[in-house]
Amino acid sequence: MRPDGVGVLVSGTGTNLQALIDAGIPIAAVASNVADVPALERAEAVGAPTRSFPLAEYPDRDARDEAIAEWLESYGVDLVVCAGYMHLLRLTFLSRFPDRVVNVHPALLPAFPGAHAVEDALAAGVAETGATVHLVDDGVDTGRILRQEAVPVFPQDTPATLHERIQLVEHRLLPEVVKELLAG
Ligand code: GRF
């Protein structure tokens, strides 16, 4: 148990979780909404407690989010990082960690919120997009922006090549912001 560490929410590959680990951020616990994802293996590899909370196992989203919050609190978590977590968090969760939940998003918010930010930026034909680290509120990527950085879009880009370029920035920005938040 790392009472001084962050709680991380994941849904998939976990490269942002890996960036936190590689930057030496203490990880208290890692929760996923999906079982058996690579992100949980990355957490287990460094001995962090993990647990998945599939929505189907709970009566509703509030109950599921409350269970995640309680589990994280049992590990002393007071800063939560959404690192590729693909579900919206309910107020039942957010009210337990006021202004202490951050997310990384693959666009220059407020442009291109939502789950298809990279595809949407390509479809819009913008010359640049980027990465944003922001506080989470109960809107869709609407919380206060803490840090963002632009990334160029090239004519030959596919969603995969553009996302890869954005993720290089995410993997630097997210640990920087989390370190600052932990330092108070
Ligand atoms: C990241 O690009 C993040 O911006 C978005 O989902 C992706 C997750 O990637 N919210 P990973 O699971 O951290 O590799």
PDB file of C-alpha atoms and ligand atoms in Angstrom:
ATOM      1  CA  MET A   1       0.000   0.000   0.000  1.00  0.00           C
ATOM      2  CA  ARG A   2       1.218   3.463  -0.948  1.00  0.00           C
ATOM      3  CA  PRO A   3      -0.811   5.959   1.104  1.00  0.00           C
ATOM      4  CA  ASP A   4       1.159   8.760  -0.552  1.00  0.00           C
ATOM      5  CA  GLY A   5       0.364   7.459  -4.036  1.00  0.00           C
ATOM      6  CA  VAL A   6      -2.160   8.197  -6.734  1.00  0.00           C
ATOM      7  CA  GLY A   7      -5.143   6.106  -7.723  1.00  0.00           C
ATOM      8  CA  VAL A   8      -5.246   5.435 -11.457  1.00  0.00           C
ATOM      9  CA  LEU A   9      -8.313   4.592 -13.552  1.00  0.00           C
ATOM     10  CA  VAL A  10      -7.713   2.694 -16.790  1.00  0.00           C
ATOM     11  CA  SER A  11      -9.666   0.953 -19.539  1.00  0.00           C
ATOM     12  CA  GLY A  12      -7.164  -0.407 -22.020  1.00  0.00           C
ATOM     13  CA  THR A  13      -3.561  -0.316 -23.103  1.00  0.00           C
ATOM     14  CA  GLY A  14      -2.199   1.763 -20.273  1.00  0.00           C
ATOM     15  CA  THR A  15       0.664   3.621 -21.918  1.00  0.00           C
ATOM     16  CA  ASN A  16      -0.162   6.698 -19.827  1.00  0.00           C
ATOM     17  CA  LEU A  17      -0.119   4.556 -16.677  1.00  0.00           C
ATOM     18  CA  GLN A  18       3.281   3.279 -17.822  1.00  0.00           C
ATOM     19  CA  ALA A  19       4.488   6.864 -18.247  1.00  0.00           C
ATOM     20  CA  LEU A  20       3.451   7.615 -14.646  1.00  0.00           C
ATOM     21  CA  ILE A  21       5.262   4.499 -13.424  1.00  0.00           C
ATOM     22  CA  ASP A  22       8.391   5.314 -15.454  1.00  0.00           C
ATOM     23  CA  ALA A  23       8.396   8.871 -14.078  1.00  0.00           C
ATOM     24  CA  GLY A  24       8.512   7.479 -10.541  1.00  0.00           C
ATOM     25  CA  ILE A  25       5.000   8.563  -9.538  1.00  0.00           C
ATOM     26  CA  PRO A  26       3.946   6.415  -6.550  1.00  0.00           C
ATOM     27  CA  ILE A  27       0.964   4.287  -7.592  1.00  0.00           C
ATOM     28  CA  ALA A  28      -1.373   3.380  -4.701  1.00  0.00           C
ATOM     29  CA  ALA A  29      -3.947   1.368  -6.651  1.00  0.00           C
ATOM     30  CA  VAL A  30      -5.208   0.873 -10.225  1.00  0.00           C
ATOM     31  CA  ALA A  31      -8.882   0.297 -11.082  1.00  0.00           C
ATOM     32  CA  SER A  32     -10.374  -0.595 -14.453  1.00  0.00           C
ATOM     33  CA  ASN A  33     -13.915  -0.722 -15.788  1.00  0.00           C
ATOM     34  CA  VAL A  34     -12.830  -3.630 -18.025  1.00  0.00           C
ATOM     35  CA  ALA A  35     -11.329  -6.921 -16.800  1.00  0.00           C
ATOM     36  CA  ASP A  36      -8.048  -8.328 -18.121  1.00  0.00           C
ATOM     37  CA  VAL A  37      -6.739  -5.243 -19.923  1.00  0.00           C
ATOM     38  CA  PRO A  38      -2.990  -4.708 -20.501  1.00  0.00           C
ATOM     39  CA  ALA A  39      -3.037  -1.654 -18.213  1.00  0.00           C
ATOM     40  CA  LEU A  40      -3.765  -3.908 -15.223  1.00  0.00           C
ATOM     41  CA  GLU A  41      -0.780  -6.096 -16.122  1.00  0.00           C
ATOM     42  CA  ARG A  42       1.449  -3.012 -16.141  1.00  0.00           C
ATOM     43  CA  ALA A  43       0.204  -2.189 -12.635  1.00  0.00           C
ATOM     44  CA  GLU A  44       0.678  -5.746 -11.389  1.00  0.00           C
ATOM     45  CA  ALA A  45       4.225  -5.752 -12.770  1.00  0.00           C
ATOM     46  CA  VAL A  46       5.137  -3.018 -10.284  1.00  0.00           C
ATOM     47  CA  GLY A  47       3.193  -4.582  -7.424  1.00  0.00           C
ATOM     48  CA  ALA A  48       0.307  -2.105  -7.399  1.00  0.00           C
ATOM     49  CA  PRO A  49      -3.054  -3.440  -6.190  1.00  0.00           C
ATOM     50  CA  THR A  50      -5.517  -3.809  -9.077  1.00  0.00           C
ATOM     51  CA  ARG A  51      -9.206  -4.490  -9.435  1.00  0.00           C
ATOM     52  CA  SER A  52     -11.750  -4.332 -12.241  1.00  0.00           C
ATOM     53  CA  PHE A  53     -15.266  -2.974 -11.734  1.00  0.00           C
ATOM     54  CA  PRO A  54     -17.395  -4.076 -14.731  1.00  0.00           C
ATOM     55  CA  LEU A  55     -20.633  -2.107 -14.860  1.00  0.00           C
ATOM     56  CA  ALA A  56     -22.654  -5.312 -15.359  1.00  0.00           C
ATOM     57  CA  GLU A  57     -21.804  -6.372 -11.800  1.00  0.00           C
ATOM     58  CA  TYR A  58     -23.559  -3.350 -10.251  1.00  0.00           C
ATOM     59  CA  PRO A  59     -27.176  -2.146 -10.215  1.00  0.00           C
ATOM     60  CA  ASP A  60     -26.217   1.171 -11.855  1.00  0.00           C
ATOM     61  CA  ARG A  61     -23.342   3.533 -12.584  1.00  0.00           C
ATOM     62  CA  ASP A  62     -23.659   5.369  -9.271  1.00  0.00           C
ATOM     63  CA  ALA A  63     -23.244   2.114  -7.349  1.00  0.00           C
ATOM     64  CA  ARG A  64     -20.284   1.082  -9.516  1.00  0.00           C
ATOM     65  CA  ASP A  65     -18.550   4.474  -9.189  1.00  0.00           C
ATOM     66  CA  GLU A  66     -19.123   4.492  -5.441  1.00  0.00           C
ATOM     67  CA  ALA A  67     -17.520   1.061  -5.179  1.00  0.00           C
ATOM     68  CA  ILE A  68     -14.456   2.314  -7.076  1.00  0.00           C
ATOM     69  CA  ALA A  69     -14.205   5.382  -4.837  1.00  0.00           C
ATOM     70  CA  GLU A  70     -14.412   3.279  -1.679  1.00  0.00           C
ATOM     71  CA  TRP A  71     -11.806   0.857  -2.951  1.00  0.00           C
ATOM     72  CA  LEU A  72      -9.400   3.680  -3.838  1.00  0.00           C
ATOM     73  CA  GLU A  73      -9.978   5.359  -0.475  1.00  0.00           C
ATOM     74  CA  SER A  74      -9.104   2.086   1.254  1.00  0.00           C
ATOM     75  CA  TYR A  75      -5.617   2.560  -0.231  1.00  0.00           C
ATOM     76  CA  GLY A  76      -5.352   6.134   1.040  1.00  0.00           C
ATOM     77  CA  VAL A  77      -5.861   7.699  -2.377  1.00  0.00           C
ATOM     78  CA  ASP A  78      -6.674  11.400  -2.506  1.00  0.00           C
ATOM     79  CA  LEU A  79      -5.555  12.140  -6.071  1.00  0.00           C
ATOM     80  CA  VAL A  80      -7.085  10.183  -8.959  1.00  0.00           C
ATOM     81  CA  VAL A  81      -5.647  10.050 -12.482  1.00  0.00           C
ATOM     82  CA  CYS A  82      -7.804   8.937 -15.411  1.00  0.00           C
ATOM     83  CA  ALA A  83      -5.227   7.411 -17.750  1.00  0.00           C
ATOM     84  CA  GLY A  84      -7.236   6.296 -20.752  1.00  0.00           C
ATOM     85  CA  TYR A  85     -10.345   5.669 -18.636  1.00  0.00           C
ATOM     86  CA  MET A  86     -13.220   5.549 -21.119  1.00  0.00           C
ATOM     87  CA  HIS A  87     -16.294   5.933 -18.890  1.00  0.00           C
ATOM     88  CA  LEU A  88     -17.679   9.209 -17.557  1.00  0.00           C
ATOM     89  CA  LEU A  89     -17.434   9.488 -13.782  1.00  0.00           C
ATOM     90  CA  ARG A  90     -20.605  10.165 -11.816  1.00  0.00           C
ATOM     91  CA  LEU A  91     -20.873  12.904  -9.198  1.00  0.00           C
ATOM     92  CA  THR A  92     -21.065  10.157  -6.572  1.00  0.00           C
ATOM     93  CA  PHE A  93     -17.396   9.544  -7.393  1.00  0.00           C
ATOM     94  CA  LEU A  94     -16.256  13.115  -8.076  1.00  0.00           C
ATOM     95  CA  SER A  95     -17.716  14.474  -4.823  1.00  0.00           C
ATOM     96  CA  ARG A  96     -15.392  12.122  -2.894  1.00  0.00           C
ATOM     97  CA  PHE A  97     -12.296  13.688  -4.548  1.00  0.00           C
ATOM     98  CA  PRO A  98     -13.162  17.378  -5.095  1.00  0.00           C
ATOM     99  CA  ASP A  99     -10.786  18.976  -7.651  1.00  0.00           C
ATOM    100  CA  ARG A 100      -8.552  15.898  -7.245  1.00  0.00           C
ATOM    101  CA  VAL A 101      -9.433  13.932 -10.392  1.00  0.00           C
ATOM    102  CA  VAL A 102      -7.403  14.611 -13.532  1.00  0.00           C
ATOM    103  CA  ASN A 103      -7.708  13.307 -17.070  1.00  0.00           C
ATOM    104  CA  VAL A 104      -5.528  13.304 -20.158  1.00  0.00           C
ATOM    105  CA  HIS A 105      -7.295  13.989 -23.446  1.00  0.00           C
ATOM    106  CA  PRO A 106      -5.908  13.697 -27.009  1.00  0.00           C
ATOM    107  CA  ALA A 107      -6.926  17.154 -28.300  1.00  0.00           C
ATOM    108  CA  LEU A 108      -6.587  20.828 -27.492  1.00  0.00           C
ATOM    109  CA  LEU A 109      -9.727  21.206 -25.372  1.00  0.00           C
ATOM    110  CA  PRO A 110     -12.257  22.744 -25.622  1.00  0.00           C
ATOM    111  CA  ALA A 111     -11.813  21.580 -29.228  1.00  0.00           C
ATOM    112  CA  PHE A 112     -12.766  17.954 -29.926  1.00  0.00           C
ATOM    113  CA  PRO A 113     -14.083  16.626 -26.610  1.00  0.00           C
ATOM    114  CA  GLY A 114     -15.396  13.063 -26.393  1.00  0.00           C
ATOM    115  CA  ALA A 115     -14.230   9.593 -27.284  1.00  0.00           C
ATOM    116  CA  HIS A 116     -13.224  10.262 -30.931  1.00  0.00           C
ATOM    117  CA  ALA A 117     -11.008  13.322 -30.523  1.00  0.00           C
ATOM    118  CA  VAL A 118      -8.250  12.177 -32.878  1.00  0.00           C
ATOM    119  CA  GLU A 119     -10.615  11.139 -35.676  1.00  0.00           C
ATOM    120  CA  ASP A 120     -12.647  14.334 -35.202  1.00  0.00           C
ATOM    121  CA  ALA A 121      -9.544  16.544 -35.510  1.00  0.00           C
ATOM    122  CA  LEU A 122      -8.505  14.737 -38.713  1.00  0.00           C
ATOM    123  CA  ALA A 123     -12.004  15.033 -40.177  1.00  0.00           C
ATOM    124  CA  ALA A 124     -12.075  18.755 -39.375  1.00  0.00           C
ATOM    125  CA  GLY A 125      -8.844  19.271 -41.314  1.00  0.00           C
ATOM    126  CA  VAL A 126      -7.120  21.301 -38.575  1.00  0.00           C
ATOM    127  CA  ALA A 127      -3.402  22.043 -38.915  1.00  0.00           C
ATOM    128  CA  GLU A 128      -2.758  21.269 -35.274  1.00  0.00           C
ATOM    129  CA  THR A 129      -4.360  19.439 -32.405  1.00  0.00           C
ATOM    130  CA  GLY A 130      -2.693  18.375 -29.174  1.00  0.00           C
ATOM    131  CA  ALA A 131      -2.893  16.961 -25.679  1.00  0.00           C
ATOM    132  CA  THR A 132      -4.659  18.392 -22.634  1.00  0.00           C
ATOM    133  CA  VAL A 133      -4.455  17.525 -18.948  1.00  0.00           C
ATOM    134  CA  HIS A 134      -7.542  18.781 -17.138  1.00  0.00           C
ATOM    135  CA  LEU A 135      -9.574  18.416 -13.972  1.00  0.00           C
ATOM    136  CA  VAL A 136     -12.584  16.154 -14.333  1.00  0.00           C
ATOM    137  CA  ASP A 137     -16.083  17.471 -13.727  1.00  0.00           C
ATOM    138  CA  ASP A 138     -19.391  15.834 -14.603  1.00  0.00           C
ATOM    139  CA  GLY A 139     -19.336  17.118 -18.196  1.00  0.00           C
ATOM    140  CA  VAL A 140     -17.622  15.523 -21.174  1.00  0.00           C
ATOM    141  CA  ASP A 141     -14.019  16.823 -21.001  1.00  0.00           C
ATOM    142  CA  THR A 142     -15.198  20.200 -19.668  1.00  0.00           C
ATOM    143  CA  GLY A 143     -13.185  20.517 -16.432  1.00  0.00           C
ATOM    144  CA  ARG A 144     -10.553  23.189 -15.796  1.00  0.00           C
ATOM    145  CA  ILE A 145      -7.536  22.903 -18.094  1.00  0.00           C
ATOM    146  CA  LEU A 146      -4.269  22.432 -16.202  1.00  0.00           C
ATOM    147  CA  ARG A 147      -1.829  22.049 -19.100  1.00  0.00           C
ATOM    148  CA  GLN A 148      -1.931  21.599 -22.850  1.00  0.00           C
ATOM    149  CA  GLU A 149       0.478  21.392 -25.738  1.00  0.00           C
ATOM    150  CA  ALA A 150      -0.057  21.551 -29.486  1.00  0.00           C
ATOM    151  CA  VAL A 151       0.863  18.754 -31.910  1.00  0.00           C
ATOM    152  CA  PRO A 152       1.021  19.287 -35.700  1.00  0.00           C
ATOM    153  CA  VAL A 153      -1.288  17.376 -38.035  1.00  0.00           C
ATOM    154  CA  PHE A 154       0.398  16.232 -41.266  1.00  0.00           C
ATOM    155  CA  PRO A 155      -1.450  15.685 -44.584  1.00  0.00           C
ATOM    156  CA  GLN A 156      -0.567  11.981 -44.666  1.00  0.00           C
ATOM    157  CA  ASP A 157      -1.704  11.342 -41.069  1.00  0.00           C
ATOM    158  CA  THR A 158      -4.021   8.477 -40.200  1.00  0.00           C
ATOM    159  CA  PRO A 159      -5.775   8.305 -36.822  1.00  0.00           C
ATOM    160  CA  ALA A 160      -3.038   5.904 -35.699  1.00  0.00           C
ATOM    161  CA  THR A 161      -0.058   8.073 -36.705  1.00  0.00           C
ATOM    162  CA  LEU A 162      -1.619  11.224 -35.265  1.00  0.00           C
ATOM    163  CA  HIS A 163      -2.580   9.508 -32.016  1.00  0.00           C
ATOM    164  CA  GLU A 164       0.952   8.173 -31.669  1.00  0.00           C
ATOM    165  CA  ARG A 165       2.376  11.714 -32.003  1.00  0.00           C
ATOM    166  CA  ILE A 166      -0.136  13.036 -29.463  1.00  0.00           C
ATOM    167  CA  GLN A 167       0.659  10.253 -27.012  1.00  0.00           C
ATOM    168  CA  LEU A 168       4.342  11.182 -26.983  1.00  0.00           C
ATOM    169  CA  VAL A 169       3.220  14.538 -25.566  1.00  0.00           C
ATOM    170  CA  GLU A 170       0.682  12.956 -23.181  1.00  0.00           C
ATOM    171  CA  HIS A 171       3.370  10.720 -21.715  1.00  0.00           C
ATOM    172  CA  ARG A 172       5.429  13.798 -20.811  1.00  0.00           C
ATOM    173  CA  LEU A 173       2.667  16.203 -19.740  1.00  0.00           C
ATOM    174  CA  LEU A 174       0.646  13.861 -17.530  1.00  0.00           C
ATOM    175  CA  PRO A 175       3.480  12.853 -15.163  1.00  0.00           C
ATOM    176  CA  GLU A 176       4.625  16.492 -14.951  1.00  0.00           C
ATOM    177  CA  VAL A 177       1.193  17.708 -13.871  1.00  0.00           C
ATOM    178  CA  VAL A 178       0.663  14.795 -11.463  1.00  0.00           C
ATOM    179  CA  LYS A 179       4.037  15.494  -9.825  1.00  0.00           C
ATOM    180  CA  GLU A 180       3.020  19.111  -9.324  1.00  0.00           C
ATOM    181  CA  LEU A 181      -0.347  18.145  -7.844  1.00  0.00           C
ATOM    182  CA  LEU A 182       1.301  15.656  -5.477  1.00  0.00           C
ATOM    183  CA  ALA A 183       3.767  18.315  -4.377  1.00  0.00           C
ATOM    184  CA  GLY A 184       0.780  20.565  -3.573  1.00  0.00           C
TER     185      GLY A 184
HETATM  186  C1  GRF B   1      -4.961   8.368 -24.508  1.00  0.00           C
HETATM  187  O1  GRF B   1      -4.616   8.855 -25.762  1.00  0.00           O
HETATM  188  C2  GRF B   1      -5.833   9.350 -23.777  1.00  0.00           C
HETATM  189  O2  GRF B   1      -5.682  10.662 -24.191  1.00  0.00           O
HETATM  190  C3  GRF B   1      -7.224   8.893 -24.103  1.00  0.00           C
HETATM  191  O3  GRF B   1      -7.148   7.500 -24.215  1.00  0.00           O
HETATM  192  C4  GRF B   1      -5.826   7.112 -24.607  1.00  0.00           C
HETATM  193  C5  GRF B   1      -5.408   6.035 -23.651  1.00  0.00           C
HETATM  194  O4  GRF B   1      -4.208   5.445 -23.962  1.00  0.00           O
HETATM  195  N1  GRF B   1      -8.147   9.365 -23.096  1.00  0.00           N
HETATM  196  P1  GRF B   1      -3.443   4.516 -22.915  1.00  0.00           P
HETATM  197  O5  GRF B   1      -4.435   3.467 -22.399  1.00  0.00           O
HETATM  198  O6  GRF B   1      -2.915   5.373 -21.803  1.00  0.00           O
HETATM  199  O7  GRF B   1      -2.369   3.870 -23.711  1.00  0.00           O
END
